[in-house]
mmCIF file with all atom_site columns, C-alpha atoms in Angstrom:
data_model
loop_
_atom_site.group_PDB
_atom_site.id
_atom_site.type_symbol
_atom_site.label_atom_id
_atom_site.label_alt_id
_atom_site.label_comp_id
_atom_site.label_asym_id
_atom_site.label_entity_id
_atom_site.label_seq_id
_atom_site.pdbx_PDB_ins_code
_atom_site.Cartn_x
_atom_site.Cartn_y
_atom_site.Cartn_z
_atom_site.occupancy
_atom_site.B_iso_or_equiv
_atom_site.pdbx_formal_charge
_atom_site.auth_seq_id
_atom_site.auth_comp_id
_atom_site.auth_asym_id
_atom_site.auth_atom_id
_atom_site.pdbx_PDB_model_num
ATOM 1   C CA . GLY A 1 1   ? 0.000  0.000   0.000   1.00 55.00 ? 1   GLY A CA 1
ATOM 2   C CA . ASN A 1 2   ? 0.899  3.653   -0.098  1.00 77.00 ? 2   ASN A CA 1
ATOM 3   C CA . ALA A 1 3   ? 3.264  4.831   2.590   1.00 83.00 ? 3   ALA A CA 1
ATOM 4   C CA . CYS A 1 4   ? 5.776  7.532   3.408   1.00 89.00 ? 4   CYS A CA 1
ATOM 5   C CA . TRP A 1 5   ? 9.057  5.677   3.911   1.00 91.00 ? 5   TRP A CA 1
ATOM 6   C CA . LEU A 1 6   ? 11.154 6.968   6.808   1.00 93.00 ? 6   LEU A CA 1
ATOM 7   C CA . LEU A 1 7   ? 14.483 5.899   8.221   1.00 94.00 ? 7   LEU A CA 1
ATOM 8   C CA . GLY A 1 8   ? 14.290 5.196   11.938  1.00 95.00 ? 8   GLY A CA 1
ATOM 9   C CA . LYS A 1 9   ? 16.995 5.822   14.495  1.00 96.00 ? 9   LYS A CA 1
ATOM 10  C CA . THR A 1 10  ? 19.619 3.088   14.798  1.00 96.00 ? 10  THR A CA 1
ATOM 11  C CA . GLY A 1 11  ? 18.215 0.365   17.054  1.00 97.00 ? 11  GLY A CA 1
ATOM 12  C CA . ALA A 1 12  ? 14.614 1.622   16.909  1.00 97.00 ? 12  ALA A CA 1
ATOM 13  C CA . SER A 1 13  ? 11.606 -0.369  15.718  1.00 97.00 ? 13  SER A CA 1
ATOM 14  C CA . CYS A 1 14  ? 9.434  0.867   12.852  1.00 96.00 ? 14  CYS A CA 1
ATOM 15  C CA . GLN A 1 15  ? 6.616  1.473   15.314  1.00 96.00 ? 15  GLN A CA 1
ATOM 16  C CA . GLU A 1 16  ? 8.939  3.832   17.229  1.00 96.00 ? 16  GLU A CA 1
ATOM 17  C CA . ALA A 1 17  ? 10.221 5.492   14.031  1.00 96.00 ? 17  ALA A CA 1
ATOM 18  C CA . CYS A 1 18  ? 6.732  6.284   12.783  1.00 95.00 ? 18  CYS A CA 1
ATOM 19  C CA . GLN A 1 19  ? 5.590  7.489   16.216  1.00 94.00 ? 19  GLN A CA 1
ATOM 20  C CA . ASP A 1 20  ? 8.681  9.729   16.495  1.00 94.00 ? 20  ASP A CA 1
ATOM 21  C CA . ALA A 1 21  ? 7.615  11.357  13.209  1.00 92.00 ? 21  ALA A CA 1
ATOM 22  C CA . GLY A 1 22  ? 4.038  11.792  14.470  1.00 90.00 ? 22  GLY A CA 1
ATOM 23  C CA . MET A 1 23  ? 2.778  9.088   12.131  1.00 91.00 ? 23  MET A CA 1
ATOM 24  C CA . GLN A 1 24  ? 1.528  5.513   12.339  1.00 92.00 ? 24  GLN A CA 1
ATOM 25  C CA . LEU A 1 25  ? 3.101  2.372   10.930  1.00 93.00 ? 25  LEU A CA 1
ATOM 26  C CA . ARG A 1 26  ? 1.451  1.056   7.766   1.00 91.00 ? 26  ARG A CA 1
ATOM 27  C CA . LEU A 1 27  ? 2.468  -2.585  7.431   1.00 88.00 ? 27  LEU A CA 1
ATOM 28  C CA . GLN A 1 28  ? 3.031  -3.899  3.910   1.00 82.00 ? 28  GLN A CA 1
ATOM 29  C CA . GLU A 1 29  ? 1.707  -7.143  2.466   1.00 79.00 ? 29  GLU A CA 1
ATOM 30  C CA . LYS A 1 30  ? 4.054  -10.043 1.924   1.00 76.00 ? 30  LYS A CA 1
ATOM 31  C CA . THR A 1 31  ? 5.097  -9.862  -1.712  1.00 73.00 ? 31  THR A CA 1
ATOM 32  C CA . THR A 1 32  ? 7.494  -12.723 -2.306  1.00 65.00 ? 32  THR A CA 1
ATOM 33  C CA . SER A 1 33  ? 8.239  -16.211 -1.127  1.00 70.00 ? 33  SER A CA 1
ATOM 34  C CA . PRO A 1 34  ? 11.638 -17.211 0.250   1.00 70.00 ? 34  PRO A CA 1
ATOM 35  C CA . PRO A 1 35  ? 14.223 -17.181 -2.540  1.00 66.00 ? 35  PRO A CA 1
ATOM 36  C CA . ASP A 1 36  ? 16.096 -20.147 -3.887  1.00 64.00 ? 36  ASP A CA 1
ATOM 37  C CA . SER A 1 37  ? 19.376 -20.507 -2.006  1.00 60.00 ? 37  SER A CA 1
ATOM 38  C CA . ALA A 1 38  ? 21.240 -20.354 -5.339  1.00 60.00 ? 38  ALA A CA 1
ATOM 39  C CA . LEU A 1 39  ? 19.925 -16.846 -6.050  1.00 64.00 ? 39  LEU A CA 1
ATOM 40  C CA . GLU A 1 40  ? 22.640 -14.536 -7.371  1.00 68.00 ? 40  GLU A CA 1
ATOM 41  C CA . GLU A 1 41  ? 23.062 -10.946 -6.179  1.00 66.00 ? 41  GLU A CA 1
ATOM 42  C CA . ALA A 1 42  ? 22.348 -9.721  -9.723  1.00 66.00 ? 42  ALA A CA 1
ATOM 43  C CA . ASP A 1 43  ? 18.848 -11.260 -9.431  1.00 67.00 ? 43  ASP A CA 1
ATOM 44  C CA . TRP A 1 44  ? 17.922 -9.358  -6.251  1.00 66.00 ? 44  TRP A CA 1
ATOM 45  C CA . PRO A 1 45  ? 16.388 -6.223  -7.864  1.00 63.00 ? 45  PRO A CA 1
ATOM 46  C CA . ALA A 1 46  ? 14.031 -8.272  -10.029 1.00 64.00 ? 46  ALA A CA 1
ATOM 47  C CA . LEU A 1 47  ? 12.900 -10.397 -7.087  1.00 65.00 ? 47  LEU A CA 1
ATOM 48  C CA . PHE A 1 48  ? 12.860 -7.862  -4.247  1.00 66.00 ? 48  PHE A CA 1
ATOM 49  C CA . GLY A 1 49  ? 12.132 -4.604  -6.089  1.00 69.00 ? 49  GLY A CA 1
ATOM 50  C CA . LYS A 1 50  ? 13.911 -1.270  -5.768  1.00 81.00 ? 50  LYS A CA 1
ATOM 51  C CA . PRO A 1 51  ? 15.097 -0.683  -2.223  1.00 89.00 ? 51  PRO A CA 1
ATOM 52  C CA . HIS A 1 52  ? 13.926 2.330   -0.223  1.00 89.00 ? 52  HIS A CA 1
ATOM 53  C CA . VAL A 1 53  ? 17.097 2.992   1.822   1.00 92.00 ? 53  VAL A CA 1
ATOM 54  C CA . PRO A 1 54  ? 19.155 4.674   -0.956  1.00 89.00 ? 54  PRO A CA 1
ATOM 55  C CA . HIS A 1 55  ? 16.252 7.013   -1.824  1.00 88.00 ? 55  HIS A CA 1
ATOM 56  C CA . ILE A 1 56  ? 15.658 7.954   1.821   1.00 90.00 ? 56  ILE A CA 1
ATOM 57  C CA . VAL A 1 57  ? 19.361 8.620   2.460   1.00 90.00 ? 57  VAL A CA 1
ATOM 58  C CA . ALA A 1 58  ? 19.637 10.683  -0.751  1.00 89.00 ? 58  ALA A CA 1
ATOM 59  C CA . ALA A 1 59  ? 16.563 12.742  0.164   1.00 88.00 ? 59  ALA A CA 1
ATOM 60  C CA . MET A 1 60  ? 17.829 13.362  3.699   1.00 85.00 ? 60  MET A CA 1
ATOM 61  C CA . SER A 1 61  ? 21.457 14.126  2.819   1.00 82.00 ? 61  SER A CA 1
ATOM 62  C CA . GLY A 1 62  ? 21.103 15.718  -0.602  1.00 82.00 ? 62  GLY A CA 1
ATOM 63  C CA . ASN A 1 63  ? 23.708 13.288  -1.977  1.00 82.00 ? 63  ASN A CA 1
ATOM 64  C CA . THR A 1 64  ? 23.437 10.006  -3.823  1.00 78.00 ? 64  THR A CA 1
ATOM 65  C CA . PRO A 1 65  ? 24.778 7.472   -1.340  1.00 76.00 ? 65  PRO A CA 1
ATOM 66  C CA . SER A 1 66  ? 27.342 4.819   -2.107  1.00 87.00 ? 66  SER A CA 1
ATOM 67  C CA . LEU A 1 67  ? 25.968 1.924   -0.104  1.00 90.00 ? 67  LEU A CA 1
ATOM 68  C CA . GLY A 1 68  ? 26.767 -1.765  -0.201  1.00 90.00 ? 68  GLY A CA 1
ATOM 69  C CA . ILE A 1 69  ? 23.668 -3.915  -0.760  1.00 89.00 ? 69  ILE A CA 1
ATOM 70  C CA . GLN A 1 70  ? 23.376 -7.164  1.173   1.00 89.00 ? 70  GLN A CA 1
ATOM 71  C CA . HIS A 1 71  ? 21.020 -10.137 1.247   1.00 85.00 ? 71  HIS A CA 1
ATOM 72  C CA . PRO A 1 72  ? 17.574 -9.870  2.824   1.00 87.00 ? 72  PRO A CA 1
ATOM 73  C CA . TRP A 1 73  ? 17.231 -11.345 6.312   1.00 87.00 ? 73  TRP A CA 1
ATOM 74  C CA . ALA A 1 74  ? 14.834 -9.133  8.274   1.00 90.00 ? 74  ALA A CA 1
ATOM 75  C CA . PRO A 1 75  ? 11.264 -7.937  7.660   1.00 91.00 ? 75  PRO A CA 1
ATOM 76  C CA . PHE A 1 76  ? 12.388 -4.348  6.969   1.00 94.00 ? 76  PHE A CA 1
ATOM 77  C CA . GLU A 1 77  ? 15.331 -2.895  5.062   1.00 95.00 ? 77  GLU A CA 1
ATOM 78  C CA . CYS A 1 78  ? 18.212 -2.402  7.494   1.00 96.00 ? 78  CYS A CA 1
ATOM 79  C CA . LEU A 1 79  ? 20.769 0.387   7.054   1.00 96.00 ? 79  LEU A CA 1
ATOM 80  C CA . VAL A 1 80  ? 24.012 -0.010  9.004   1.00 95.00 ? 80  VAL A CA 1
ATOM 81  C CA . PRO A 1 81  ? 25.088 3.655   8.858   1.00 90.00 ? 81  PRO A CA 1
ATOM 82  C CA . GLU A 1 82  ? 28.546 3.183   10.350  1.00 91.00 ? 82  GLU A CA 1
ATOM 83  C CA . GLU A 1 83  ? 29.436 0.701   7.616   1.00 93.00 ? 83  GLU A CA 1
ATOM 84  C CA . SER A 1 84  ? 27.668 2.337   4.619   1.00 92.00 ? 84  SER A CA 1
ATOM 85  C CA . ARG A 1 85  ? 25.721 -0.818  3.828   1.00 94.00 ? 85  ARG A CA 1
ATOM 86  C CA . PHE A 1 86  ? 22.165 -2.066  4.026   1.00 94.00 ? 86  PHE A CA 1
ATOM 87  C CA . HIS A 1 87  ? 20.205 -5.289  3.848   1.00 93.00 ? 87  HIS A CA 1
ATOM 88  C CA . LEU A 1 88  ? 17.190 -5.668  1.608   1.00 90.00 ? 88  LEU A CA 1
ATOM 89  C CA . ALA A 1 89  ? 13.875 -6.539  3.264   1.00 90.00 ? 89  ALA A CA 1
ATOM 90  C CA . ALA A 1 90  ? 12.864 -10.188 3.453   1.00 87.00 ? 90  ALA A CA 1
ATOM 91  C CA . ARG A 1 91  ? 9.378  -9.477  2.168   1.00 84.00 ? 91  ARG A CA 1
ATOM 92  C CA . TRP A 1 92  ? 8.228  -13.036 2.821   1.00 84.00 ? 92  TRP A CA 1
ATOM 93  C CA . LEU A 1 93  ? 8.461  -12.455 6.597   1.00 88.00 ? 93  LEU A CA 1
ATOM 94  C CA . ASP A 1 94  ? 5.686  -10.993 8.741   1.00 88.00 ? 94  ASP A CA 1
ATOM 95  C CA . GLN A 1 95  ? 6.388  -7.377  9.654   1.00 90.00 ? 95  GLN A CA 1
ATOM 96  C CA . ASP A 1 96  ? 6.468  -7.150  13.440  1.00 93.00 ? 96  ASP A CA 1
ATOM 97  C CA . PRO A 1 97  ? 5.939  -3.480  14.393  1.00 94.00 ? 97  PRO A CA 1
ATOM 98  C CA . THR A 1 98  ? 8.206  -3.849  17.439  1.00 95.00 ? 98  THR A CA 1
ATOM 99  C CA . TRP A 1 99  ? 11.088 -5.697  15.706  1.00 95.00 ? 99  TRP A CA 1
ATOM 100 C CA . SER A 1 100 ? 14.464 -3.979  15.851  1.00 97.00 ? 100 SER A CA 1
ATOM 101 C CA . TYR A 1 101 ? 18.152 -4.816  15.704  1.00 96.00 ? 101 TYR A CA 1
ATOM 102 C CA . PRO A 1 102 ? 20.876 -2.822  17.509  1.00 96.00 ? 102 PRO A CA 1
ATOM 103 C CA . LEU A 1 103 ? 22.907 -2.027  14.344  1.00 95.00 ? 103 LEU A CA 1
ATOM 104 C CA . CYS A 1 104 ? 19.933 -1.256  12.093  1.00 96.00 ? 104 CYS A CA 1
ATOM 105 C CA . ALA A 1 105 ? 18.276 1.981   11.090  1.00 96.00 ? 105 ALA A CA 1
ATOM 106 C CA . LEU A 1 106 ? 15.118 0.512   9.562   1.00 97.00 ? 106 LEU A CA 1
ATOM 107 C CA . ALA A 1 107 ? 13.313 1.787   6.476   1.00 95.00 ? 107 ALA A CA 1
ATOM 108 C CA . CYS A 1 108 ? 9.746  2.064   7.728   1.00 95.00 ? 108 CYS A CA 1
ATOM 109 C CA . PRO A 1 109 ? 6.407  2.493   5.925   1.00 94.00 ? 109 PRO A CA 1
ATOM 110 C CA . CYS A 1 110 ? 4.527  5.200   7.798   1.00 94.00 ? 110 CYS A CA 1
ATOM 111 C CA . ALA A 1 111 ? 1.219  6.951   7.212   1.00 91.00 ? 111 ALA A CA 1
ATOM 112 C CA . PRO A 1 112 ? -0.339 10.112  8.633   1.00 85.00 ? 112 PRO A CA 1
ATOM 113 C CA . MET A 1 113 ? -2.568 9.905   11.657  1.00 79.00 ? 113 MET A CA 1
ATOM 114 C CA . GLU A 1 114 ? -6.105 10.674  10.586  1.00 70.00 ? 114 GLU A CA 1
ATOM 115 C CA . THR A 1 115 ? -6.119 14.070  12.290  1.00 64.00 ? 115 THR A CA 1
ATOM 116 C CA . GLN A 1 116 ? -2.787 15.312  10.917  1.00 57.00 ? 116 GLN A CA 1
ATOM 117 C CA . THR A 1 117 ? -2.208 17.981  8.320   1.00 67.00 ? 117 THR A CA 1
ATOM 118 C CA . ILE A 1 118 ? 0.476  17.681  5.663   1.00 70.00 ? 118 ILE A CA 1
ATOM 119 C CA . GLN A 1 119 ? 2.350  20.660  7.186   1.00 69.00 ? 119 GLN A CA 1
ATOM 120 C CA . GLY A 1 120 ? 2.386  18.949  10.580  1.00 72.00 ? 120 GLY A CA 1
ATOM 121 C CA . ILE A 1 121 ? 3.741  15.758  9.033   1.00 71.00 ? 121 ILE A CA 1
ATOM 122 C CA . LEU A 1 122 ? 6.521  17.586  7.173   1.00 75.00 ? 122 LEU A CA 1
ATOM 123 C CA . GLU A 1 123 ? 7.552  19.440  10.326  1.00 76.00 ? 123 GLU A CA 1
ATOM 124 C CA . ALA A 1 124 ? 7.801  16.155  12.268  1.00 74.00 ? 124 ALA A CA 1
ATOM 125 C CA . ILE A 1 125 ? 10.047 14.291  9.789   1.00 75.00 ? 125 ILE A CA 1
ATOM 126 C CA . PRO A 1 126 ? 13.574 14.117  11.197  1.00 72.00 ? 126 PRO A CA 1
ATOM 127 C CA . MET A 1 127 ? 16.311 15.855  9.228   1.00 70.00 ? 127 MET A CA 1
ATOM 128 C CA . TRP A 1 128 ? 19.588 14.163  8.298   1.00 67.00 ? 128 TRP A CA 1
ATOM 129 C CA . PRO A 1 129 ? 22.346 15.375  10.618  1.00 64.00 ? 129 PRO A CA 1
ATOM 130 C CA . SER A 1 130 ? 24.553 17.969  8.957   1.00 56.00 ? 130 SER A CA 1
ATOM 131 C CA . ALA A 1 131 ? 28.243 17.226  8.514   1.00 52.00 ? 131 ALA A CA 1
ATOM 132 C CA . VAL A 1 132 ? 30.471 18.653  11.230  1.00 47.00 ? 132 VAL A CA 1
#
């Protein structure tokens, strides 16, 4: 379904990320079945679709990121900011709103609360930290 994809804080769940932005989590339907173990990295885009992490990072930083792409293993895309890499989402897994992993900044599908205005939503979206 339609969602505004946000990048949560490292170690936060998608439920927390959406709440921090004044939004609610909008879980996505399972879209694939587990891949064949012989699947090659070159086949990932066709099977798993375009990832959200590079687009979110580019929108937040103003730069096209150079990120390593790794195999899917969790229900949400997982950015490991300190290592400039991310894992694709394992879209065959159920999306647990409270799932998190200490190294991961998750790409989360959020939606406005019913009473929110667009201006309020935009003001609540966290900004990418500026370079020091």
